[in-house]
Coordinates of C-alpha atoms in Angstrom, one line a residue:
Chain A
X1127 CA 0.3 -21.8 -9.8
X1128 CA 1.8 -18.4 -10.3
X1129 CA 2.9 -17.3 -13.8
X1130 CA 4.7 -14.1 -14.2
X1131 CA 5.0 -13.1 -17.8
X1132 CA 7.2 -10.2 -19.0
X1133 CA 6.4 -8.1 -16.0
X1134 CA 7.5 -4.5 -16.3
X1135 CA 7.0 -1.6 -13.9
X1136 CA 8.1 1.9 -14.7
X1137 CA 8.0 4.9 -12.5
X1138 CA 8.4 7.8 -14.8
X1139 CA 11.9 7.2 -16.4
X1140 CA 12.9 4.8 -13.8
X1141 CA 12.4 1.1 -14.5
X1142 CA 11.9 -0.8 -11.2
X1143 CA 11.1 -4.2 -12.7
X1144 CA 12.3 -5.0 -16.2
X1145 CA 10.8 -8.0 -18.0
X1146 CA 10.5 -10.6 -15.2
X1147 CA 9.5 -14.1 -16.3
X1148 CA 9.1 -17.0 -13.9
X1149 CA 6.7 -19.6 -12.7
X1150 CA 6.0 -20.6 -9.1
X1151 CA 5.0 -24.3 -8.6
X1152 CA 2.9 -25.7 -5.8
X1153 CA 4.2 -26.9 -2.5
X1154 CA 7.7 -25.2 -2.4
X1155 CA 9.3 -22.4 -0.5
X1156 CA 10.6 -19.8 -2.9
X1157 CA 13.2 -17.2 -2.0
X1158 CA 13.3 -13.9 -3.7
X1159 CA 16.8 -12.5 -3.2
X1160 CA 18.2 -9.2 -4.2
X1161 CA 20.0 -6.2 -2.9
X1162 CA 17.9 -3.3 -1.6
X1163 CA 16.2 -1.5 -4.4
X1164 CA 16.3 -4.6 -6.7
X1165 CA 12.6 -4.5 -7.3
X1166 CA 11.6 -7.3 -4.9
X1167 CA 8.8 -5.4 -3.1
X1168 CA 7.6 -3.9 -6.4
X1169 CA 7.3 -7.4 -7.9
X1170 CA 5.5 -8.8 -4.8
X1171 CA 3.1 -5.8 -4.9
X1172 CA 2.4 -6.6 -8.5
X1173 CA 1.8 -10.3 -7.8
X1174 CA -0.6 -9.5 -5.1
X1175 CA -2.4 -6.9 -7.1
X1176 CA -1.6 -3.9 -4.9
X1177 CA -0.1 -2.1 -7.8
X1178 CA -0.6 -2.6 -11.5
X1179 CA 2.2 -3.5 -13.9
X1180 CA 3.1 -1.2 -16.8
X1181 CA 3.1 -4.2 -19.0
X1182 CA 3.1 -8.0 -18.7
X1183 CA 0.7 -10.1 -16.6
X1184 CA 0.5 -12.1 -13.5
X1185 CA -1.7 -15.2 -13.5
X1186 CA -2.7 -16.9 -10.2
X1187 CA -4.0 -20.4 -10.9
X1188 CA -5.0 -19.0 -14.3
X1189 CA -6.8 -15.9 -13.0
X1190 CA -5.4 -12.6 -14.0
X1191 CA -4.6 -10.5 -10.9
X1192 CA -6.1 -7.3 -12.4
X1193 CA -9.0 -8.5 -14.5
X1194 CA -10.1 -11.4 -12.3
X1195 CA -8.9 -9.7 -9.1
X1196 CA -11.4 -11.0 -6.6
X1197 CA -10.9 -14.7 -7.5
X1198 CA -7.1 -14.4 -7.9
X1199 CA -6.7 -12.6 -4.5
X1200 CA -8.5 -15.4 -2.8
X1201 CA -5.5 -17.7 -3.3
X1202 CA -3.0 -15.2 -1.8
X1203 CA -2.1 -14.2 1.7
X1204 CA 0.4 -11.2 1.8
X1205 CA 2.6 -9.8 4.5
X1206 CA 4.0 -6.5 3.1
X1207 CA 7.2 -5.0 4.2
X1208 CA 5.4 -3.0 6.8
X1209 CA 2.7 -5.1 8.4
X1210 CA -0.7 -3.6 7.7
X1211 CA -1.9 -3.3 11.2
X1212 CA -4.6 -1.1 12.8
X1213 CA -2.9 0.2 16.0
X1214 CA -6.2 0.9 17.7
X1215 CA -7.4 -2.6 17.6
X1216 CA -6.6 -5.6 19.8
X1217 CA -4.9 -8.6 18.2
X1218 CA -8.1 -10.6 18.3
X1219 CA -10.3 -7.8 16.9
X1220 CA -7.8 -7.4 14.1
X1221 CA -7.7 -11.0 13.2
X1222 CA -11.6 -11.1 13.3
X1223 CA -11.6 -8.2 10.9
X1224 CA -9.2 -9.8 8.6
X1225 CA -11.1 -13.2 8.7
X1226 CA -14.3 -11.3 7.8
X1227 CA -12.5 -9.3 5.1
X1228 CA -11.2 -12.5 3.6
X1229 CA -14.7 -14.0 3.6
X1230 CA -14.0 -16.8 6.0
X1231 CA -17.4 -18.5 6.8
X1232 CA -18.7 -17.3 10.1
X1233 CA -18.7 -20.8 11.6
X1234 CA -15.0 -21.4 10.9
X1235 CA -13.8 -17.9 12.0
X1236 CA -13.3 -18.4 15.7
X1237 CA -11.6 -21.8 15.4
X1238 CA -9.4 -20.6 12.6
X1239 CA -8.3 -17.5 14.6
X1240 CA -7.5 -19.7 17.5
X1241 CA -5.4 -22.0 15.4
X1242 CA -3.5 -19.2 13.7
X1243 CA -2.7 -17.5 17.0
X1244 CA -1.4 -20.8 18.3
X1245 CA 0.7 -21.3 15.2
X1246 CA 2.4 -17.9 15.4
X1247 CA 2.4 -17.9 19.2
X1248 CA 0.4 -14.7 19.9
X1249 CA -2.3 -16.3 22.0
X1250 CA -1.1 -14.6 25.2
X1251 CA -1.3 -11.2 23.4
X1252 CA -4.8 -11.6 22.0
X1253 CA -6.3 -8.9 24.1
X1254 CA -3.5 -6.4 23.9
X1255 CA -3.8 -3.3 21.6
X1256 CA -1.5 -3.7 18.6
X1257 CA 0.1 -0.3 19.3
X1258 CA 1.4 -1.7 22.5
X1259 CA 3.1 -4.7 21.0
X1260 CA 6.8 -5.0 20.3
X1261 CA 8.1 -5.2 16.8
X1262 CA 8.5 -8.9 16.9
X1263 CA 4.9 -9.5 18.0
X1264 CA 3.6 -7.0 15.4
X1265 CA 5.5 -9.0 12.7
X1266 CA 3.8 -12.1 14.0
X1267 CA 0.4 -10.5 13.9
X1268 CA 1.1 -9.5 10.3
X1269 CA 2.1 -13.1 9.6
X1270 CA -1.1 -14.3 11.3
X1271 CA -3.0 -12.0 9.0
X1272 CA -1.4 -13.4 6.0
X1273 CA -2.2 -17.0 7.1
X1274 CA -5.8 -16.4 7.9
X1275 CA -8.1 -18.1 5.4
X1276 CA -5.4 -20.6 4.7
X1277 CA -4.7 -19.3 1.2
X1278 CA -2.7 -21.6 -1.1
X1279 CA 0.0 -19.0 -1.6
X1280 CA 1.6 -17.1 1.1
X1281 CA 3.8 -14.1 0.2
X1282 CA 6.0 -12.6 2.7
X1283 CA 8.0 -9.5 2.1
X1284 CA 11.2 -9.5 4.2
X1285 CA 9.5 -11.3 7.1
X1286 CA 12.5 -11.2 9.5
X1287 CA 13.7 -7.6 9.2
X1288 CA 14.2 -5.9 12.5
X1289 CA 13.7 -9.0 14.6
X1290 CA 16.2 -10.3 17.2
X1291 CA 18.1 -13.5 16.4
X1292 CA 15.8 -15.7 18.5
X1293 CA 12.7 -14.3 16.8
X1294 CA 14.4 -14.8 13.4
X1295 CA 14.9 -18.4 14.1
X1296 CA 11.3 -18.8 15.3
X1297 CA 9.9 -17.1 12.3
X1298 CA 12.1 -19.2 10.0
X1299 CA 10.8 -22.4 11.6
X1300 CA 7.3 -21.2 11.2
X1301 CA 7.9 -20.4 7.5
X1302 CA 9.3 -23.9 7.0
X1303 CA 6.3 -25.5 8.7
X1304 CA 4.0 -23.3 6.4
X1305 CA 5.8 -24.7 3.4
X1306 CA 4.4 -28.1 4.2
X1307 CA 0.8 -27.1 3.3
X1308 CA 1.3 -23.9 1.4
X1309 CA 3.3 -22.5 -1.4
X1310 CA 5.5 -19.8 0.2
X1311 CA 7.3 -16.9 -1.5
X1312 CA 9.5 -14.8 0.7
X1313 CA 11.9 -12.0 -0.1
X1314 CA 15.0 -11.2 1.6
X1315 CA 18.3 -9.5 1.1
X1316 CA 19.9 -11.9 3.6
X1317 CA 21.4 -14.8 1.8
X1318 CA 21.8 -17.1 4.7
X1319 CA 18.1 -16.8 5.4
X1320 CA 17.1 -17.8 1.9
X1321 CA 19.5 -20.7 1.8
X1322 CA 18.3 -21.9 5.2
X1323 CA 14.6 -21.8 4.5
X1324 CA 14.0 -22.0 0.7
X1325 CA 13.8 -24.9 -1.8
X1326 CA 14.3 -22.6 -4.6
X1327 CA 16.0 -19.2 -5.1
X1328 CA 15.2 -16.4 -7.5
X1329 CA 17.9 -13.8 -7.6
X1330 CA 17.0 -10.4 -9.0
X1331 CA 19.0 -7.4 -9.5
X1332 CA 18.1 -4.1 -11.1
X1333 CA 14.6 -5.4 -11.9
X1334 CA 15.9 -8.4 -13.8
X1335 CA 16.0 -12.1 -13.0
X1336 CA 19.7 -13.0 -12.9
X1337 CA 19.6 -16.6 -11.5
X1338 CA 17.0 -19.1 -10.5
X1339 CA 17.9 -22.5 -9.1
X1340 CA 17.9 -24.6 -5.9
X1341 CA 20.4 -23.4 -3.3
X1342 CA 22.2 -26.7 -3.7
X1343 CA 22.8 -26.2 -7.4
X1344 CA 23.8 -22.6 -6.8
X1345 CA 26.3 -23.6 -4.1
X1346 CA 27.6 -26.3 -6.5
X1347 CA 28.5 -23.7 -8.9
X1348 CA 30.1 -21.8 -6.1
X1349 CA 32.4 -24.7 -5.2
X1350 CA 33.9 -24.8 -8.6
X1351 CA 35.4 -21.5 -7.7
X1352 CA 37.7 -22.6 -4.8
X1353 CA 41.1 -21.6 -3.7
X1354 CA 43.7 -22.3 -1.0
X1355 CA 44.9 -19.5 1.3
X1356 CA 48.2 -19.8 3.0
X1357 CA 50.6 -17.8 5.2
X1358 CA 54.2 -19.1 4.8
X1359 CA 57.3 -17.8 6.6
X1360 CA 60.3 -17.2 4.4
X1361 CA 61.7 -15.6 1.2
X1362 CA 58.8 -14.6 -1.1
X1363 CA 60.5 -15.4 -4.5
X1364 CA 61.7 -18.9 -3.2
X1365 CA 58.2 -19.8 -1.9
X1366 CA 56.5 -18.7 -5.1
X1367 CA 58.7 -20.7 -7.4
X1368 CA 58.4 -23.7 -5.1
X1369 CA 54.6 -23.6 -5.2
X1370 CA 54.6 -23.0 -8.9
X1371 CA 56.8 -26.2 -9.3
X1372 CA 53.9 -28.3 -7.8
X1373 CA 51.6 -30.1 -10.2
X1374 CA 48.1 -29.0 -10.9
X1375 CA 48.7 -25.4 -9.6
X1376 CA 46.6 -23.2 -12.0
X1377 CA 47.3 -19.7 -10.7
X1378 CA 49.0 -18.1 -7.8
X1379 CA 48.8 -14.6 -6.2
X1380 CA 51.2 -13.6 -3.5
X1381 CA 51.6 -10.5 -1.3
X1382 CA 53.5 -9.4 1.7
X1383 CA 51.8 -10.7 4.9
X1384 CA 51.0 -8.6 7.9
X1385 CA 53.2 -10.9 9.9
X1386 CA 56.9 -10.0 9.5
X1387 CA 58.9 -12.2 7.1
X1388 CA 55.9 -14.0 5.8
X1389 CA 54.0 -14.3 2.6
X1390 CA 50.3 -14.6 2.0
X1391 CA 49.5 -16.9 -1.0
X1392 CA 46.3 -17.6 -2.7
X1393 CA 46.5 -20.8 -4.8
X1394 CA 44.0 -22.1 -7.4
X1395 CA 44.3 -25.7 -8.6
X1396 CA 43.1 -27.5 -11.8
X1397 CA 40.1 -29.7 -11.5
X1398 CA 39.6 -28.9 -7.8
X1399 CA 42.7 -31.0 -7.0
X1400 CA 43.7 -31.2 -3.4
X1401 CA 47.4 -30.2 -3.1
X1402 CA 47.5 -29.6 0.6
X1403 CA 49.7 -32.5 1.5
X1404 CA 52.1 -31.9 -1.4
X1405 CA 52.3 -28.3 -0.4
X1406 CA 53.1 -29.3 3.2
X1407 CA 55.9 -31.6 2.3
X1408 CA 57.4 -29.2 -0.2
X1409 CA 57.5 -26.4 2.3
X1410 CA 58.8 -28.7 5.0
X1411 CA 61.6 -29.7 2.6
X1412 CA 62.5 -26.1 2.1
X1413 CA 62.1 -25.4 5.8
X1414 CA 59.5 -22.7 5.2
X1415 CA 57.0 -23.2 8.0
X1416 CA 53.3 -22.9 7.0
X1417 CA 51.6 -20.7 9.6
X1418 CA 48.1 -20.9 8.2
X1419 CA 46.4 -23.0 5.5
X1420 CA 42.8 -22.6 4.7
X1421 CA 40.6 -24.1 2.0
X1422 CA 38.4 -21.2 0.8
X1423 CA 35.2 -22.0 -1.0
X1424 CA 33.2 -19.3 -2.7
X1425 CA 30.0 -19.1 -0.8
X1426 CA 26.5 -18.3 -2.0
X1427 CA 27.3 -14.9 -0.8
X1428 CA 30.0 -14.5 -3.5
X1429 CA 27.7 -15.8 -6.2
X1430 CA 25.1 -13.4 -5.0
X1431 CA 27.5 -10.4 -5.1
X1432 CA 28.8 -11.5 -8.5
X1433 CA 25.4 -11.9 -10.0
X1434 CA 23.9 -8.8 -8.6
X1435 CA 26.8 -6.6 -9.6
X1436 CA 25.6 -4.8 -12.6
X1437 CA 28.1 -4.7 -15.5
X1438 CA 27.2 -1.1 -16.1
X1439 CA 28.4 -0.3 -12.6
X1440 CA 31.7 -1.9 -13.2
X1441 CA 32.2 -0.1 -16.5
X1442 CA 31.4 3.2 -14.9
X1443 CA 33.7 2.6 -12.1
X1444 CA 36.3 1.4 -14.5
X1445 CA 36.3 4.8 -16.3
X1446 CA 36.2 6.9 -13.3
X1447 CA 38.6 5.2 -11.0
X1448 CA 40.8 3.1 -13.3
X1449 CA 43.7 3.8 -11.0
X1450 CA 41.9 2.6 -8.0
X1451 CA 40.8 -0.7 -9.5
X1452 CA 43.9 -2.8 -8.8
X1453 CA 43.8 -1.7 -5.2
X1454 CA 40.2 -2.4 -4.9
X1455 CA 40.5 -5.9 -6.4
X1456 CA 43.1 -6.8 -3.9
X1457 CA 40.9 -5.6 -1.1
X1458 CA 38.1 -7.7 -2.5
X1459 CA 40.3 -10.7 -2.6
X1460 CA 41.4 -10.3 0.9
X1461 CA 37.8 -10.3 2.0
X1462 CA 37.3 -13.6 0.4
Chain B
X539 CA -18.2 -4.4 2.8
X540 CA -19.7 -5.5 6.3
X541 CA -16.2 -6.1 7.6
X542 CA -15.0 -2.6 6.6
X543 CA -18.2 -1.0 7.8
X544 CA -17.9 -2.7 11.2
X545 CA -14.2 -1.9 11.5
X546 CA -14.7 1.8 10.7
X547 CA -17.6 2.2 13.2
X548 CA -15.5 0.5 15.9
X549 CA -12.5 2.7 15.1
X550 CA -14.5 6.0 15.3
X551 CA -16.0 5.0 18.6
X552 CA -12.8 3.6 20.1
X553 CA -11.2 7.0 19.5
X554 CA -12.7 10.3 20.4
X555 CA -13.4 11.2 16.8
X556 CA -17.0 9.8 16.6
X557 CA -18.0 11.3 19.9
X558 CA -16.7 14.7 19.1
X559 CA -18.4 14.8 15.8
X560 CA -21.8 13.8 17.4
X561 CA -21.3 16.1 20.4
X562 CA -20.4 19.1 18.2
X563 CA -23.5 18.6 15.9
X564 CA -25.8 18.1 18.8
X565 CA -24.3 21.1 20.7
X566 CA -24.8 23.5 17.8
X567 CA -28.3 22.3 16.8
X568 CA -29.3 22.2 20.5
X569 CA -28.3 25.8 21.1
X570 CA -30.2 27.0 17.9
X571 CA -33.2 24.8 18.8
X572 CA -33.4 26.2 22.2
X573 CA -33.0 29.8 21.1
X574 CA -35.5 29.6 18.1
X575 CA -37.9 26.9 18.9
X576 CA -38.1 26.8 22.7
X577 CA -37.4 30.3 23.8
X578 CA -39.1 32.1 20.9
X579 CA -41.6 29.4 20.4
X580 CA -41.2 29.2 16.7
X581 CA -43.0 26.0 15.5
X582 CA -40.8 25.1 12.5
X583 CA -37.3 23.8 12.2
X584 CA -36.5 25.6 8.9
X585 CA -34.7 28.5 10.5
X586 CA -33.1 26.4 13.0
X587 CA -31.5 23.9 10.7
X588 CA -30.7 26.6 8.0
X589 CA -28.8 28.5 10.7
X590 CA -26.7 25.5 11.7
X591 CA -25.6 24.5 8.2
X592 CA -22.2 26.0 8.9
X593 CA -21.6 23.1 11.3
X594 CA -20.8 20.8 8.4
X595 CA -17.9 23.1 7.3
X596 CA -16.0 22.1 10.5
X597 CA -17.5 18.8 11.5
X598 CA -17.4 17.0 8.2
X599 CA -13.7 17.6 7.4
X600 CA -12.9 16.4 11.0
X601 CA -15.0 13.3 10.4
X602 CA -13.8 12.3 7.0
X603 CA -10.1 13.5 6.9
X604 CA -8.6 10.2 8.1
X605 CA -11.0 7.8 6.4
X606 CA -8.8 6.9 3.4
X607 CA -5.8 9.2 3.9
X608 CA -4.8 7.3 7.0
X609 CA -5.0 3.9 5.4
X610 CA -2.5 5.1 2.9
X611 CA -0.2 6.7 5.4
X612 CA -0.1 3.6 7.6
X613 CA 0.0 1.3 4.5
X614 CA -3.0 -0.6 5.7
X615 CA -4.4 -0.1 2.3
X616 CA -2.1 -2.9 1.3
X617 CA -4.3 -5.3 3.3
X618 CA -7.6 -3.9 2.0
X619 CA -6.4 -3.8 -1.7
X620 CA -4.9 -7.3 -1.7
X621 CA -7.9 -8.9 0.0
X622 CA -10.6 -10.5 -2.1
X623 CA -13.0 -7.5 -2.0
X624 CA -13.9 -4.9 -4.6
X625 CA -12.7 -1.4 -4.2
X626 CA -16.3 -0.2 -4.6
X627 CA -17.2 -2.3 -1.5
X628 CA -14.3 -0.8 0.5
X629 CA -15.4 2.7 -0.3
X630 CA -19.1 2.1 0.3
X631 CA -18.4 0.3 3.6
X632 CA -16.4 3.3 4.8
X633 CA -19.1 5.8 3.5
X634 CA -22.0 4.0 5.2
X635 CA -20.0 3.8 8.4
X636 CA -19.7 7.6 8.4
X637 CA -23.4 8.0 7.5
X638 CA -24.3 5.8 10.5
X639 CA -22.3 8.0 12.8
X640 CA -24.0 11.0 11.3
X641 CA -27.4 9.3 11.8
X642 CA -27.0 9.3 15.5
X643 CA -27.3 13.1 16.0
X644 CA -30.0 13.1 13.3
X645 CA -32.0 10.5 15.4
X646 CA -31.7 12.9 18.4
X647 CA -32.8 15.8 16.2
X648 CA -35.8 13.8 15.2
X649 CA -37.1 14.2 18.8
X650 CA -37.2 18.0 18.4
X651 CA -40.6 18.0 16.6
X652 CA -42.0 15.7 19.2
X653 CA -40.7 18.0 22.0
X654 CA -42.3 21.0 20.3
X655 CA -45.6 19.3 19.8
X656 CA -45.9 19.2 23.6
X657 CA -46.4 22.9 23.5
X658 CA -48.7 23.4 20.6
X659 CA -49.5 22.4 17.0
X660 CA -46.6 21.4 14.9
X661 CA -46.7 20.1 11.3
X662 CA -44.8 16.9 11.8
X663 CA -44.6 16.2 8.1
X664 CA -42.9 19.6 7.4
X665 CA -40.6 19.2 10.3
X666 CA -39.4 15.7 9.3
X667 CA -39.0 16.9 5.7
X668 CA -36.6 19.6 6.9
X669 CA -34.7 16.8 8.8
X670 CA -34.6 14.6 5.8
X671 CA -33.1 17.4 3.7
X672 CA -30.7 18.2 6.5
X673 CA -29.6 14.5 6.6
X674 CA -29.2 14.2 2.8
X675 CA -27.2 17.4 2.7
X676 CA -24.8 16.1 5.4
X677 CA -24.4 12.7 3.6
X678 CA -23.5 14.6 0.4
X679 CA -20.9 16.7 2.3
X680 CA -19.5 13.5 3.8
X681 CA -19.3 11.9 0.4
X682 CA -17.2 14.9 -0.8
X683 CA -15.0 14.5 2.3
X684 CA -14.4 10.8 1.5
X685 CA -13.4 11.6 -2.0
X686 CA -10.9 14.3 -0.9
X687 CA -9.5 12.0 1.7
X688 CA -8.7 9.5 -1.0
X689 CA -6.5 11.8 -3.0
X690 CA -4.0 12.5 -0.3
X691 CA -2.2 10.6 2.4
X692 CA -2.1 13.6 4.8
X693 CA -5.1 14.0 7.1
X694 CA -4.4 17.7 7.5
X695 CA -4.3 18.4 3.8
X696 CA -7.6 16.3 3.4
X697 CA -9.3 18.4 6.2
X698 CA -8.2 21.7 4.8
X699 CA -9.2 20.9 1.2
X700 CA -12.5 19.5 2.4
X701 CA -13.2 22.7 4.4
X702 CA -12.2 24.8 1.4
X703 CA -14.5 22.9 -1.0
X704 CA -17.4 22.9 1.4
X705 CA -16.9 26.6 2.1
X706 CA -16.9 27.5 -1.6
X707 CA -20.1 25.5 -2.1
X708 CA -21.5 27.2 1.1
X709 CA -21.0 30.7 -0.3
X710 CA -21.7 29.7 -3.9
X711 CA -24.9 31.7 -4.1
X712 CA -22.9 34.9 -3.3
X713 CA -20.3 34.0 -5.8
X714 CA -22.8 33.5 -8.6
X715 CA -24.1 37.0 -8.0
X716 CA -20.6 38.3 -9.0
X717 CA -21.5 37.5 -12.6
X718 CA -23.9 39.5 -14.7
X719 CA -27.0 37.6 -15.8
X720 CA -26.6 38.8 -19.4
X721 CA -26.6 36.1 -22.0
X722 CA -23.2 37.2 -23.4
X723 CA -21.5 36.7 -20.0
X724 CA -22.9 33.1 -19.9
X725 CA -21.9 32.5 -23.4
X726 CA -18.3 33.5 -22.7
X727 CA -18.2 31.4 -19.5
X728 CA -19.5 28.4 -21.3
X729 CA -17.0 28.8 -24.0
X730 CA -14.2 28.9 -21.4
X731 CA -15.6 25.7 -19.9
X732 CA -15.6 24.0 -23.2
X733 CA -11.9 24.8 -23.6
X734 CA -11.3 23.5 -20.1
X735 CA -13.1 20.3 -21.0
X736 CA -11.0 19.9 -24.1
X737 CA -7.9 20.3 -22.0
X738 CA -9.1 17.7 -19.5
X739 CA -9.8 15.3 -22.4
X740 CA -6.4 15.8 -23.8
X741 CA -4.7 15.1 -20.4
X742 CA -6.9 12.0 -19.9
X743 CA -6.6 10.4 -23.3
X744 CA -3.4 12.0 -24.5
X745 CA -5.0 12.6 -27.9
X746 CA -4.9 16.1 -29.5
X747 CA -7.4 15.3 -32.3
X748 CA -10.2 14.2 -29.9
X749 CA -9.6 17.2 -27.7
X750 CA -9.6 19.7 -30.6
X751 CA -12.6 18.0 -32.1
X752 CA -14.6 18.2 -28.9
X753 CA -13.4 21.8 -28.3
X754 CA -14.3 23.1 -31.7
X755 CA -17.6 21.1 -31.9
X756 CA -18.6 22.5 -28.5
X757 CA -17.8 26.1 -29.4
X758 CA -19.7 25.9 -32.7
X759 CA -22.8 24.4 -30.9
X760 CA -22.7 27.1 -28.4
X761 CA -22.4 29.9 -31.0
X762 CA -25.3 28.4 -33.1
X763 CA -27.5 28.1 -30.0
X764 CA -26.7 31.7 -29.0
X765 CA -27.5 32.9 -32.6
X766 CA -30.8 31.1 -32.7
X767 CA -32.0 31.7 -29.1
X768 CA -29.9 34.0 -27.0
X769 CA -32.4 34.1 -24.2
X770 CA -31.6 30.5 -23.3
X771 CA -28.3 31.8 -22.0
X772 CA -29.7 34.3 -19.7
X773 CA -28.4 33.9 -16.1
X774 CA -26.9 30.6 -17.4
X775 CA -23.8 31.0 -15.4
X776 CA -25.9 31.2 -12.2
X777 CA -27.7 28.0 -13.2
X778 CA -24.3 26.3 -13.8
X779 CA -22.9 27.4 -10.5
X780 CA -26.0 26.4 -8.6
X781 CA -24.9 22.7 -9.4
X782 CA -22.2 23.2 -6.8
X783 CA -24.4 25.0 -4.3
X784 CA -25.3 22.1 -2.0
X785 CA -26.9 24.1 0.6
X786 CA -29.1 25.8 -2.1
X787 CA -30.8 22.5 -2.7
X788 CA -31.7 22.3 0.9
X789 CA -34.0 25.4 0.6
X790 CA -37.0 23.5 -0.7
X791 CA -36.7 21.0 2.1
X792 CA -36.5 23.8 4.6
X793 CA -39.7 25.2 3.3
X794 CA -41.3 21.9 4.0
X795 CA -41.5 20.6 0.5
X796 CA -40.4 17.0 0.0
X797 CA -38.4 17.9 -3.1
X798 CA -37.8 14.8 -5.2
X799 CA -35.4 16.6 -7.5
X800 CA -33.5 17.6 -4.4
X801 CA -33.4 14.0 -3.2
X802 CA -32.1 13.0 -6.6
X803 CA -29.6 15.8 -6.6
X804 CA -28.1 14.8 -3.3
X805 CA -28.0 11.1 -4.3
X806 CA -26.2 12.1 -7.5
X807 CA -23.6 14.0 -5.6
X808 CA -23.1 11.0 -3.3
X809 CA -22.9 8.7 -6.4
X810 CA -20.4 10.8 -8.3
X811 CA -18.2 11.3 -5.2
X812 CA -18.2 7.5 -4.6
X813 CA -17.3 6.9 -8.2
X814 CA -14.5 9.4 -8.1
X815 CA -13.1 7.8 -4.9
X816 CA -13.1 4.4 -6.4
X817 CA -11.4 5.8 -9.5
X818 CA -8.7 7.7 -7.6
X819 CA -7.9 4.5 -5.6
X820 CA -7.7 2.4 -8.8
X821 CA -5.8 5.0 -10.6
X822 CA -3.1 5.1 -8.0
X823 CA -2.1 1.5 -8.8
X824 CA -1.0 2.5 -12.2
X825 CA 1.3 5.3 -11.2

């Protein structure tokens, strides 16, 4: 449906998108995930033909977005980061304009506008000027604009930014329902959003594709990286040696707890073995009460952070702040 | 194209902009018409419309400044450029909307000869020829404004540059008199122009060989022509500058001559500006 081949975009010396390759197949919801400045919007702008790529090509159903622009653009509805709204128009006038612009046949226009307005729930605002609408409604009008003409592919650039939690849920529901009849690509830097809505996730960082898989598979990878967090009251040395004596303990880090006379432990086991019961009896035997025990699983969030952390950054930081590193690592661990 | 045309018309008439433009043109022409044609009973429109040409210097920049610059500033160009329409149609739709707004005061001006004919004999053909010229000149000025609006995203900058360009064009006749009509002067000016052309070619194609080839060939041709027939260069620079003198091409219309070369000239100015506008929009995608 969409083929992106070796897409590169350079602005002077800065490479915003660096050799992206992927294919989008029909009938799924794709999530484009990456930190701010990763090149998400640039990529979307290139897919929709708003800007041209420095090299590489984008094919929409086999039509090149630059050479065969008119045909290729017919397949796409696009909601950019900032909804392209004319503030001096009413909602209905605006949608009429968009329908005509997208060459919707005159007979179908009115019914289509009604349907779309129902769908994004802006019917009660149809005669209001867009400049008087709240951010949430403006976003919905922008979404309506993208849906008009019922294009096969709907591309949404950060559709939920700046909305309140209730609106976010509504927009997500709407996107899910769109996914039934359309191919949807949405970008976001919020992970939970992507994992909640999308069938497939493309993670990009520094203009490169670093991972692409279903959220389930990505989480599966995350689960392999699990650990057990404990707070135990008692002598540190004694506790450490006791834990180490248990079977299947792979690694162990310990540090002084915030609570007095206690130790915080982080235990990793081989083959994801569950040692919670053994640990409990062992500590009971030694009369070291366990105050807290938690099974921590690396979330998608951690994978995201790990993937999007550029190796160059780590190197640079390593050189400049080698003294800081141990401290920083500890901090990172405690965040987990 | 229709969608954009309708949208622009509505936008100009839902804000004050369209009305102000129409009001301003009608106010100025009305005052001059009353003074020259009604009070002094002069039966032709040539002086009247010639005297009000300055109105374009102010009215056109105000009309055209937002036409493309605002789309860019508000990022609504993302909608237009990702919709299945040609850039050419977007630009033409906008241009024709502006021409339509401009046609409204022209329609009112078309009543002037009829009013005059109530009081005596008036050559309607001559009168309407003047109005046709006036209309074409305004359209050409609007086309220039549209192009300038496409190169910036600030309305103010667009307005100021448009005013500057129209002003220079307005006083071009005076400027051309700064130069001597001698053939040598023209030769030197042409040679400088060839160098400029070569520099432009180099920046466009990034090829030194083509630029140098064009430059050297141009200079040699100029020198040969000058050696063979130096009279061809006499007042050459004036002829060259008159290309940019839009109001000068209105003169024939003003004397009541339906000047086909003038019509062609104004249409070419409009065509070139539209092409440049399309190119400037397309080029921006590559930056």
